[in-house]
Coordinates of C-alpha atoms in Angstrom, one line a residue:
Chain F
M286 CA 0.0 0.0 0.0
F287 CA 2.9 2.3 0.7
D288 CA 5.4 0.7 -1.6
W289 CA 5.7 3.9 -3.6
L290 CA 7.4 5.6 -0.7
E291 CA 11.2 5.5 -0.4
P292 CA 12.4 3.5 2.6
L293 CA 13.5 6.6 4.4
Q294 CA 10.2 8.3 3.8
L295 CA 8.4 5.2 5.0
F296 CA 10.5 5.1 8.1
R297 CA 9.7 8.7 8.9
L298 CA 6.1 8.2 8.2
D299 CA 6.0 5.3 10.7
T300 CA 7.9 7.4 13.2
A301 CA 5.4 10.2 12.9
L302 CA 2.5 7.9 13.3
I303 CA 3.8 6.4 16.5
L304 CA 4.6 9.8 17.7
T305 CA 1.0 10.8 17.0
L306 CA -0.1 8.0 19.3
L307 CA 2.0 9.4 22.1
V308 CA 0.6 12.9 21.3
V309 CA -2.9 11.5 21.6
S310 CA -2.0 9.9 24.9
V311 CA -0.8 13.2 26.3
H312 CA -3.7 15.1 24.8
V313 CA -6.1 12.8 26.6
T314 CA -4.6 13.8 29.9
F315 CA -4.5 17.5 29.0
R316 CA -8.1 17.5 28.1
V317 CA -9.1 16.8 31.7
G318 CA -6.5 19.1 33.1
I319 CA -3.9 16.4 34.2
M320 CA -0.3 17.5 33.8
S321 CA 1.3 14.1 33.5
L322 CA 4.9 13.4 32.6
A323 CA 4.3 9.7 32.7
P324 CA 3.8 8.7 29.0
M325 CA 7.3 7.5 28.4
G326 CA 7.1 5.2 31.4
F327 CA 3.9 3.7 30.0
A328 CA 5.6 3.4 26.6
A329 CA 8.4 1.5 28.3
V330 CA 6.0 -0.9 29.9
G331 CA 4.3 -1.4 26.5
G332 CA 7.6 -1.8 24.6
Y333 CA 9.1 -4.3 27.0
T334 CA 5.9 -6.3 27.4
A335 CA 5.6 -6.7 23.7
A336 CA 9.3 -7.4 23.3
L337 CA 9.4 -10.0 26.0
V338 CA 6.2 -11.8 24.8
S339 CA 7.6 -12.2 21.3
T340 CA 11.2 -13.0 22.2
K341 CA 10.6 -15.4 25.1
T342 CA 7.4 -17.0 24.0
E343 CA 5.9 -18.3 20.8
L344 CA 2.8 -16.2 21.1
P345 CA 1.9 -14.0 18.1
F346 CA 2.5 -10.3 17.8
A347 CA -1.1 -9.5 18.4
V348 CA -1.1 -11.1 21.8
G349 CA 2.0 -9.1 22.8
L350 CA 0.4 -5.9 21.6
L351 CA -2.8 -6.5 23.5
A352 CA -0.9 -7.5 26.6
A353 CA 1.3 -4.4 26.3
T354 CA -1.8 -2.1 26.0
L355 CA -3.6 -3.8 28.9
L356 CA -0.7 -3.9 31.2
A357 CA 0.2 -0.2 30.6
G358 CA -3.5 0.7 31.2
A359 CA -3.5 -1.3 34.4
I360 CA -0.4 0.4 35.7
G361 CA -2.0 3.7 34.7
A362 CA -5.1 2.7 36.8
L363 CA -2.7 1.8 39.7
F364 CA -0.8 5.1 39.5
A365 CA -3.9 7.3 39.0
P366 CA -5.1 7.5 42.7
P367 CA -1.8 8.8 44.1
V368 CA -1.0 11.0 41.1
L369 CA -4.5 12.5 40.9
R370 CA -4.3 13.6 44.5
L371 CA -1.6 16.0 43.6
R372 CA -2.0 19.4 42.0
G373 CA -0.1 21.4 39.4
I374 CA 3.7 21.0 39.4
Y375 CA 3.5 18.3 42.1
M376 CA 1.3 16.2 39.8
A377 CA 3.8 16.6 37.0
L378 CA 6.7 15.6 39.3
G379 CA 4.7 12.7 40.9
S380 CA 3.8 11.2 37.6
L381 CA 7.3 11.6 36.4
A382 CA 8.8 9.9 39.5
L383 CA 6.4 6.9 39.2
A384 CA 7.0 6.5 35.5
Q385 CA 10.7 6.8 35.6
A386 CA 10.8 4.3 38.5
I387 CA 9.5 1.8 35.9
V388 CA 12.4 2.7 33.6
V389 CA 14.9 2.3 36.5
L390 CA 13.4 -1.1 37.4
I391 CA 13.8 -2.2 33.7
R392 CA 17.4 -1.0 33.7
I393 CA 18.4 -3.0 36.8
S394 CA 16.4 -6.1 36.3
D395 CA 17.9 -9.1 34.6
F396 CA 14.6 -10.3 33.3
T397 CA 14.5 -7.2 31.0
N398 CA 18.2 -7.6 30.2
G399 CA 19.2 -4.5 32.2
P400 CA 20.7 -1.5 30.4
N401 CA 21.5 -3.5 27.2
G402 CA 17.8 -3.7 26.3
I403 CA 16.3 -6.3 24.1
A404 CA 17.4 -7.0 20.5
G405 CA 16.0 -9.3 17.8
I406 CA 12.4 -8.3 18.2
P407 CA 10.6 -9.4 15.1
V408 CA 9.5 -6.6 12.8
E409 CA 5.8 -7.0 12.6
V410 CA 4.5 -3.4 12.2
K411 CA 3.3 -2.3 8.9
T412 CA 2.2 1.3 8.2
E413 CA -1.3 0.0 7.8
Y414 CA -1.4 -1.3 11.4
L415 CA -0.4 2.1 12.7
I416 CA -3.0 3.8 10.6
I417 CA -5.7 1.4 11.9
A418 CA -4.6 2.0 15.5
L419 CA -4.7 5.8 15.0
A420 CA -8.1 5.6 13.3
V421 CA -9.5 3.7 16.3
A422 CA -8.0 6.3 18.6
F423 CA -9.4 9.2 16.6
L424 CA -12.9 7.6 16.5
V425 CA -13.0 7.1 20.2
L426 CA -11.6 10.7 20.8
E427 CA -14.2 12.2 18.5
L428 CA -17.1 10.2 20.1
G429 CA -15.8 11.3 23.5
H430 CA -15.4 14.9 22.3
R431 CA -19.0 15.0 21.1
S432 CA -20.6 13.2 24.0
H433 CA -21.6 14.7 27.3
F434 CA -18.6 13.0 28.7
G435 CA -16.5 15.2 26.5
R436 CA -18.3 18.2 27.9
A437 CA -17.7 17.0 31.4
A438 CA -14.1 16.6 30.6
K439 CA -13.8 20.1 29.4
A440 CA -15.6 21.4 32.6
V441 CA -13.1 19.4 34.7
R442 CA -10.2 21.0 32.9
L443 CA -11.5 24.5 33.1
D444 CA -12.6 24.4 36.7
E445 CA -12.7 21.2 38.7
R446 CA -14.4 22.6 41.7
T447 CA -17.3 24.1 39.8
A448 CA -17.6 20.9 37.7
E449 CA -17.8 19.0 41.0
G450 CA -20.6 21.2 42.2
L451 CA -22.6 20.5 39.0
G452 CA -22.5 16.7 39.7
I453 CA -19.5 15.7 37.7
N454 CA -17.4 13.1 39.4
V455 CA -14.0 14.7 38.8
F456 CA -12.0 11.8 40.1
R457 CA -13.7 9.3 37.8
V458 CA -13.3 11.5 34.7
R459 CA -9.6 11.9 35.5
F460 CA -9.1 8.3 36.4
V461 CA -10.6 7.2 33.0
A462 CA -8.4 9.7 31.1
F463 CA -5.2 8.7 33.0
T464 CA -5.8 5.0 32.5
A465 CA -6.7 5.5 28.8
A466 CA -3.6 7.6 28.3
G467 CA -1.5 4.8 29.9
A468 CA -3.0 2.2 27.6
I469 CA -2.5 4.4 24.5
A470 CA 1.2 5.1 25.4
G471 CA 1.7 1.4 26.1
C472 CA 0.3 0.5 22.6
A473 CA 2.6 3.1 21.1
G474 CA 5.6 1.6 22.9
A475 CA 4.7 -1.9 21.7
L476 CA 4.3 -0.8 18.1
E477 CA 7.6 1.1 18.3
A478 CA 9.4 -2.0 19.7
H479 CA 8.1 -4.2 16.8
R480 CA 9.2 -1.6 14.3
T481 CA 12.8 -0.9 15.4
M482 CA 13.7 -4.4 16.5
V483 CA 15.8 -3.1 19.4
I484 CA 14.8 -1.3 22.5
S485 CA 16.7 -0.1 25.5
P486 CA 15.8 1.7 28.7
D487 CA 17.5 4.9 27.5
Q488 CA 15.1 5.6 24.7
Y489 CA 12.3 6.2 27.2
G490 CA 13.7 9.5 28.4
F491 CA 13.1 13.2 28.1
A492 CA 14.0 13.7 24.5
T493 CA 10.8 12.3 23.0
L494 CA 8.7 13.6 25.8
V495 CA 9.8 17.2 25.1
I496 CA 8.8 16.8 21.4
V497 CA 5.5 15.3 22.3
F498 CA 4.7 18.0 24.8
T499 CA 5.6 20.7 22.3
Y500 CA 3.1 19.3 19.8
V501 CA 0.4 18.9 22.4
L502 CA 0.9 22.4 23.9
V503 CA 1.2 24.2 20.6
G504 CA -1.6 22.2 19.1
G505 CA -3.9 23.2 22.0
N506 CA -6.5 21.3 23.8
G507 CA -9.6 22.6 22.1
H508 CA -9.8 19.6 19.9
W509 CA -7.7 16.5 19.3
A510 CA -7.2 17.4 15.7
G511 CA -5.0 20.4 16.8
P512 CA -2.1 18.5 18.2
V513 CA -2.5 15.7 15.6
L514 CA -2.4 18.0 12.6
L515 CA 0.5 19.9 14.1
T516 CA 2.4 16.7 14.5
W517 CA 1.9 15.8 10.9
G518 CA 2.5 19.3 9.6
L519 CA 5.8 19.7 11.4
T520 CA 6.9 16.2 10.3
I521 CA 6.4 17.2 6.7
L522 CA 7.9 20.6 7.3
R523 CA 11.1 19.3 8.8
D524 CA 11.5 16.9 5.9
L525 CA 11.0 19.7 3.4
L526 CA 13.4 22.0 5.2
Q527 CA 15.8 19.2 5.8
V528 CA 16.4 20.2 9.3
A529 CA 15.6 16.8 10.8
G530 CA 18.0 15.8 13.4
G531 CA 20.2 18.9 13.2
H532 CA 20.7 21.7 15.6
W533 CA 18.3 23.8 13.6
E534 CA 15.4 21.5 14.5
D535 CA 15.6 22.2 18.2
I536 CA 15.9 25.9 17.5
V537 CA 12.9 25.9 15.2
Y538 CA 10.9 24.0 17.9
G539 CA 11.9 26.4 20.6
V540 CA 11.0 29.4 18.6
L541 CA 7.7 27.9 17.6
L542 CA 6.8 27.0 21.2
V543 CA 7.6 30.5 22.5
V544 CA 5.8 32.3 19.7
V545 CA 2.7 30.2 19.8
L546 CA 2.4 30.3 23.6
L547 CA 2.8 34.1 23.5
V548 CA 0.1 34.5 20.8
A549 CA -2.1 31.7 21.9
P550 CA -1.4 30.6 25.5
N551 CA -3.9 27.7 25.2
G552 CA -2.6 26.4 21.9
L553 CA -3.7 26.7 18.3
S554 CA -7.0 24.8 18.7
D555 CA -8.2 27.1 21.5
R556 CA -11.6 28.4 20.8
S557 CA -11.2 31.9 22.3
L558 CA -8.4 32.4 19.8
Y559 CA -11.0 32.4 17.0
R560 CA -13.6 34.4 18.9
G561 CA -12.7 37.6 17.1
L562 CA -12.6 35.9 13.7
R563 CA -16.0 34.3 14.4
R564 CA -17.6 37.6 15.3
R565 CA -16.2 39.1 12.2
W566 CA -17.7 36.2 10.2
R567 CA -21.0 36.6 12.0
D568 CA -21.1 40.3 11.2
R569 CA -19.9 40.0 7.6
G570 CA -21.6 42.6 5.4
N571 CA -23.3 44.3 8.4
P572 CA -22.0 47.2 10.3
P573 CA -20.0 45.9 13.3
S574 CA -22.5 44.9 16.0
P575 CA -22.2 46.7 19.3
K576 CA -20.6 44.5 22.0
I577 CA -23.2 42.7 23.9
D578 CA -23.5 44.7 27.0
E579 CA -25.9 46.2 29.4
P580 CA -25.3 49.8 30.7
A581 CA -22.2 50.3 32.6
E582 CA -22.3 48.6 36.0
K583 CA -20.6 48.7 39.3
V584 CA -18.0 46.1 39.8
A585 CA -18.7 43.6 42.6
S586 CA -17.1 44.4 45.9
P587 CA -18.1 41.5 48.0
Chain W
M84 CA -44.0 22.0 56.8
T85 CA -41.2 19.4 56.8
A86 CA -37.6 20.5 57.0
L87 CA -35.6 20.0 53.8
L88 CA -32.3 21.2 55.2
E89 CA -31.4 20.8 58.8
L90 CA -28.1 22.0 60.3
S91 CA -27.5 21.0 63.9
G92 CA -24.5 22.1 65.9
V93 CA -22.4 22.6 62.8
S94 CA -18.9 24.0 63.4
K95 CA -16.1 24.5 61.0
H96 CA -12.7 25.4 62.5
F97 CA -9.7 26.5 60.4
G98 CA -6.9 26.0 62.9
G99 CA -7.9 28.1 65.9
M100 CA -10.3 30.2 63.9
K101 CA -14.0 29.2 64.4
A102 CA -15.4 30.3 61.0
V103 CA -18.7 28.6 61.9
D104 CA -19.4 27.8 65.5
D105 CA -22.3 25.6 66.6
V106 CA -24.7 26.7 64.0
S107 CA -28.2 25.2 63.9
F108 CA -31.1 26.2 61.7
T109 CA -33.6 24.5 59.4
V110 CA -35.0 25.4 56.1
R111 CA -38.5 24.3 55.4
Q112 CA -39.4 22.5 52.2
G113 CA -40.5 25.1 49.7
A114 CA -39.3 28.1 51.6
I115 CA -37.0 31.0 50.6
C116 CA -34.7 31.4 53.6
G117 CA -32.3 34.3 53.9
L118 CA -28.9 34.0 55.4
I119 CA -27.4 37.4 56.3
G120 CA -24.7 38.8 58.4
P121 CA -21.8 41.2 58.2
N122 CA -18.8 40.4 56.1
G123 CA -16.8 37.6 57.6
A124 CA -19.8 36.2 59.6
G125 CA -19.4 32.8 58.0
K126 CA -22.2 32.9 55.4
T127 CA -20.1 31.6 52.5
T128 CA -18.6 28.9 54.8
V129 CA -22.0 27.7 55.6
V130 CA -22.9 27.5 51.9
N131 CA -19.6 25.6 51.3
L132 CA -20.5 23.2 54.1
I133 CA -24.0 22.6 52.8
S134 CA -22.8 22.0 49.2
G135 CA -20.0 19.7 50.3
Y136 CA -17.0 21.8 49.5
L137 CA -16.1 21.7 53.2
K138 CA -16.6 19.1 55.8
P139 CA -17.9 20.3 59.2
T140 CA -15.5 19.9 62.1
T141 CA -18.5 18.8 64.2
G142 CA -22.3 18.7 63.8
T143 CA -24.6 17.2 61.2
I144 CA -26.2 18.4 58.1
R145 CA -29.4 16.7 56.9
L146 CA -31.0 16.9 53.6
A147 CA -34.6 15.6 53.6
G148 CA -33.6 13.6 56.7
A149 CA -30.4 12.0 55.3
D150 CA -27.0 12.9 56.7
V151 CA -25.1 14.6 53.9
A152 CA -22.2 16.1 55.9
D153 CA -19.6 13.7 54.4
L154 CA -20.8 13.7 50.8
R155 CA -18.6 15.1 48.1
P156 CA -20.0 18.0 46.1
H157 CA -20.9 15.9 43.0
R158 CA -22.9 13.5 45.3
L159 CA -24.7 16.4 46.8
A160 CA -25.5 17.8 43.4
A161 CA -27.0 14.4 42.6
A162 CA -28.9 14.6 45.8
G163 CA -30.4 17.9 44.6
V164 CA -28.3 20.6 46.0
A165 CA -27.2 23.3 43.4
R166 CA -25.4 26.5 44.1
T167 CA -24.1 29.7 42.6
Y168 CA -20.8 31.3 43.7
Q169 CA -20.1 34.6 45.3
N170 CA -17.4 35.4 42.8
L171 CA -18.9 33.9 39.7
Q172 CA -17.4 30.6 38.6
L173 CA -18.4 30.3 35.0
F174 CA -16.6 28.3 32.3
E175 CA -15.3 31.4 30.6
E176 CA -14.2 30.0 27.2
S177 CA -17.6 28.4 26.7
T178 CA -20.9 29.7 25.4
V179 CA -23.9 30.4 27.5
L180 CA -25.5 27.2 26.1
E181 CA -22.5 25.1 26.9
N182 CA -22.4 26.4 30.5
V183 CA -26.0 25.4 31.0
L184 CA -25.5 22.1 29.3
I185 CA -22.7 21.2 31.7
G186 CA -25.3 21.6 34.4
R187 CA -27.4 19.0 32.6
H188 CA -24.6 16.4 33.1
L189 CA -26.4 14.4 35.7
S190 CA -29.6 14.1 33.6
F191 CA -27.9 12.6 30.6
K192 CA -29.3 9.1 30.5
G193 CA -27.2 7.8 27.7
R194 CA -24.0 5.9 28.0
R195 CA -20.7 7.5 27.3
W196 CA -20.1 6.2 23.8
Q197 CA -23.6 6.3 22.4
M198 CA -23.7 7.4 18.9
G199 CA -25.9 8.0 15.9
R200 CA -29.5 8.7 16.3
T201 CA -29.9 8.0 20.0
R202 CA -27.1 10.4 20.8
R203 CA -28.5 13.1 18.6
R204 CA -32.0 12.7 20.0
E205 CA -30.8 13.0 23.6
E206 CA -28.5 15.9 22.7
A207 CA -31.5 17.7 21.1
E208 CA -33.7 17.1 24.1
Q209 CA -31.0 18.4 26.5
H210 CA -30.5 21.4 24.3
E211 CA -34.2 22.1 24.4
V212 CA -34.2 22.0 28.2
A213 CA -31.1 24.3 28.4
R214 CA -32.7 26.7 25.9
R215 CA -35.8 26.9 28.1
L216 CA -33.7 27.7 31.1
I217 CA -31.8 30.3 29.3
D218 CA -35.0 31.8 28.0
R219 CA -36.2 31.9 31.6
V220 CA -33.4 34.0 32.9
G221 CA -33.7 36.3 29.9
L222 CA -30.6 35.4 27.9
T223 CA -32.1 34.0 24.7
G224 CA -30.4 36.7 22.7
V225 CA -26.9 35.7 23.7
I226 CA -27.3 32.0 23.9
D227 CA -24.4 31.3 21.6
A228 CA -22.1 34.1 23.0
D229 CA -19.1 33.2 25.0
V230 CA -19.7 34.1 28.6
A231 CA -16.5 36.1 28.7
E232 CA -18.3 38.5 26.3
L233 CA -21.2 39.1 28.6
S234 CA -21.8 41.8 31.2
Y235 CA -21.6 41.1 34.9
G236 CA -25.4 41.0 35.4
M237 CA -25.8 38.6 32.6
R238 CA -23.1 36.3 33.9
R239 CA -24.9 36.1 37.2
R240 CA -28.0 34.9 35.3
V241 CA -26.0 32.3 33.4
E242 CA -24.9 30.9 36.8
I243 CA -28.4 30.7 38.0
A244 CA -29.6 29.0 34.8
R245 CA -26.7 26.5 35.1
A246 CA -27.6 25.7 38.7
M247 CA -31.2 25.2 37.8
A248 CA -30.1 22.9 35.0
T249 CA -29.2 20.3 37.7
E250 CA -32.9 20.2 38.7
P251 CA -32.2 21.0 42.3
R252 CA -34.4 20.6 45.3
L253 CA -32.3 23.1 47.2
L254 CA -30.8 26.1 45.5
L255 CA -28.0 28.0 47.3
L256 CA -27.5 31.5 46.0
D257 CA -24.4 33.2 47.3
E258 CA -24.8 36.9 46.9
P259 CA -26.6 36.8 43.5
T260 CA -27.1 40.6 43.4
A261 CA -23.7 41.7 44.6
G262 CA -22.7 44.7 42.5
M263 CA -26.0 45.0 40.8
N264 CA -28.2 48.2 40.6
R265 CA -31.7 48.3 42.0
T266 CA -33.5 47.4 38.8
E267 CA -31.3 44.4 38.2
S268 CA -31.6 43.1 41.7
D269 CA -35.4 43.5 41.6
E270 CA -35.3 41.3 38.4
I271 CA -33.2 38.7 40.2
G272 CA -35.7 38.8 43.1
E273 CA -38.5 38.1 40.6
L274 CA -36.5 35.2 39.2
I275 CA -35.9 33.8 42.7
R276 CA -39.6 33.9 43.4
S277 CA -40.5 32.2 40.2
I278 CA -38.0 29.5 40.8
N279 CA -39.4 29.0 44.3
D280 CA -42.9 28.9 42.9
E281 CA -41.9 25.7 41.1
G282 CA -41.2 24.1 44.4
V283 CA -37.4 24.7 44.7
T284 CA -36.3 25.6 48.2
V285 CA -33.9 28.5 48.2
L286 CA -31.2 29.6 50.7
L287 CA -30.3 33.1 49.8
V288 CA -27.2 34.8 51.0
D289 CA -27.2 38.5 50.3
H290 CA -26.5 41.9 51.8
N291 CA -29.3 43.5 49.8
V292 CA -31.9 44.4 52.5
R293 CA -34.6 45.1 50.0
L294 CA -34.2 41.8 48.3
V295 CA -34.0 39.8 51.5
T296 CA -37.0 41.6 52.9
E297 CA -39.1 41.1 49.8
V298 CA -38.4 37.6 48.8
C299 CA -37.5 35.7 52.0
H300 CA -40.0 33.9 54.2
R301 CA -37.5 33.5 57.0
V302 CA -34.1 35.1 57.8
V303 CA -31.2 33.6 59.7
V304 CA -28.6 36.1 60.9
L305 CA -25.0 35.0 61.4
D306 CA -22.4 37.0 63.3
W307 CA -18.9 35.8 64.1
G308 CA -19.8 32.3 63.0
R309 CA -22.8 31.9 65.3
V310 CA -26.5 32.3 64.7
L311 CA -27.5 35.6 66.2
T312 CA -31.2 35.3 65.6
E313 CA -33.8 33.9 63.3
A314 CA -36.9 35.8 62.4
G315 CA -39.3 36.9 59.8
P316 CA -37.9 39.2 57.0
T317 CA -39.3 42.4 58.4
E318 CA -38.9 41.7 62.2
V319 CA -35.3 40.8 61.7
W320 CA -34.2 44.4 61.0
Q321 CA -36.0 45.6 64.2
D322 CA -33.8 43.4 66.3
Q323 CA -31.3 45.6 68.1
R324 CA -28.6 42.8 68.0
V325 CA -28.8 42.7 64.2
K326 CA -28.3 46.4 63.9
T327 CA -25.4 46.2 66.3
A328 CA -23.8 43.4 64.4
Y329 CA -24.0 45.3 61.1
L330 CA -23.3 48.8 62.3
G331 CA -21.4 48.5 65.5
T332 CA -22.6 49.9 68.8
H333 CA -21.6 53.5 68.3
D334 CA -23.7 54.0 65.2
R335 CA -26.8 52.6 66.8
N336 CA -28.9 55.7 66.2
A337 CA -27.4 56.8 62.9
V338 CA -29.2 54.5 60.4
E339 CA -32.3 52.3 60.7
A340 CA -30.9 49.5 58.7
P341 CA -27.9 48.8 56.6
D342 CA -28.1 50.1 53.1
A343 CA -28.7 48.0 50.1
G344 CA -26.0 46.7 47.8
R345 CA -23.0 47.3 49.8

């Protein structure tokens, strides 16, 4: 199906698609206001689970993939209660600590072959599989986005206390999101392992996480399509500009992050960013409508 | 004449500070009860206790006979307690309709991932309910505007509509007319009365003497975290202790009652 692509392009396409899964994982947590730095830990769980299943047993790739996804999701569910008790920067640090503890365990354990990692993982991943996995993720995200669960998620992100007062079980919404994010990251890790044949504990560090976070933050949390399209757009762009892997790439990303967060603090898919545009569209052809306002009022002084 | 809300011996201490100290009062089913008192008397703390944001240090809070002191806010919302906030807590980057729809969360029957026609039908029904509520508070014209674009008085109304969207038995209004002029607060008074006519019990916290006197059936006065007195809406202002609490002892003869809209 993708034979017409050159091997290098195909490799980059697959890389981008797996990165998109990680972006989706982080986006899911951002949507409900969780600042989680755990995705690489879950990806490690997924990658190693899949790798161990296929190198130490005769079970097919699909079983390993499923096991990886479920195990990462289960660990997510296990981590959720302590992490979700924390707030702000402490939540970020707590999630990072738990996730990196997994990576440390992998590094010191003989069962996972310590710092040397695992080699000789059979290459099973075709681009088609990645597209299917992403399509499923997008479908679920879009259904969630449109359902009242999506509305509740937004309410939790914007103001958890008020959401609680309106009958939304904040913990449950966040628990579901955190667990799902773990499962998605685990799935991404497993697919990555079966694509590159070799995994080691070192690859689950900060480098990928920073890129993923840039995409998610710049893409914004108004809609999942924001971060996803940004991921693809930048992948194509860096190919065209031939900056991939060079120093210029980091500089471009840094500038992009700063500029966008100055112009649009909530990312590119933030609704309020387009409020002015929408009003202009609404009033097209007509004289500008007066701002909806009642006569000047006193400001509250409770 | 049954009591819907019953506080008995409720205290809330923050360290050594007794924000609420041994407060007991009841709100009859179907009544509009005023809760007044000078700034810092503990009114908002009482509202936070009733709506589950705070847990009482001691004492019990009963809603229709059931002890609800330990319930989290979302459970209380499900049990029929809705509230507005003293300093407006709207979802700013959402439209009026979306804000009210979030209030409908509990009444969505459908499962999370329902799709197709079922989802659209339920969504349409919920939109209709929300629309009616928005119409009721007089905001039909701005239904699709972001709340950040609205004036202060309108935002207060969005909050009331959103609270009503949860179909409460007990509505807690924390200073709904703060910062409003007389016309606006009269309109809010009308709205409160019409909500009450539908059988919703209201606990109204406000400094607006006119509003409290005109809409409340009963008024509880708090001072320094304790119940000072409980009386009818006109008698309460005659009480020397209430005047003293609001105005201090030296100003006793200066003014009859505290002025509206402070």
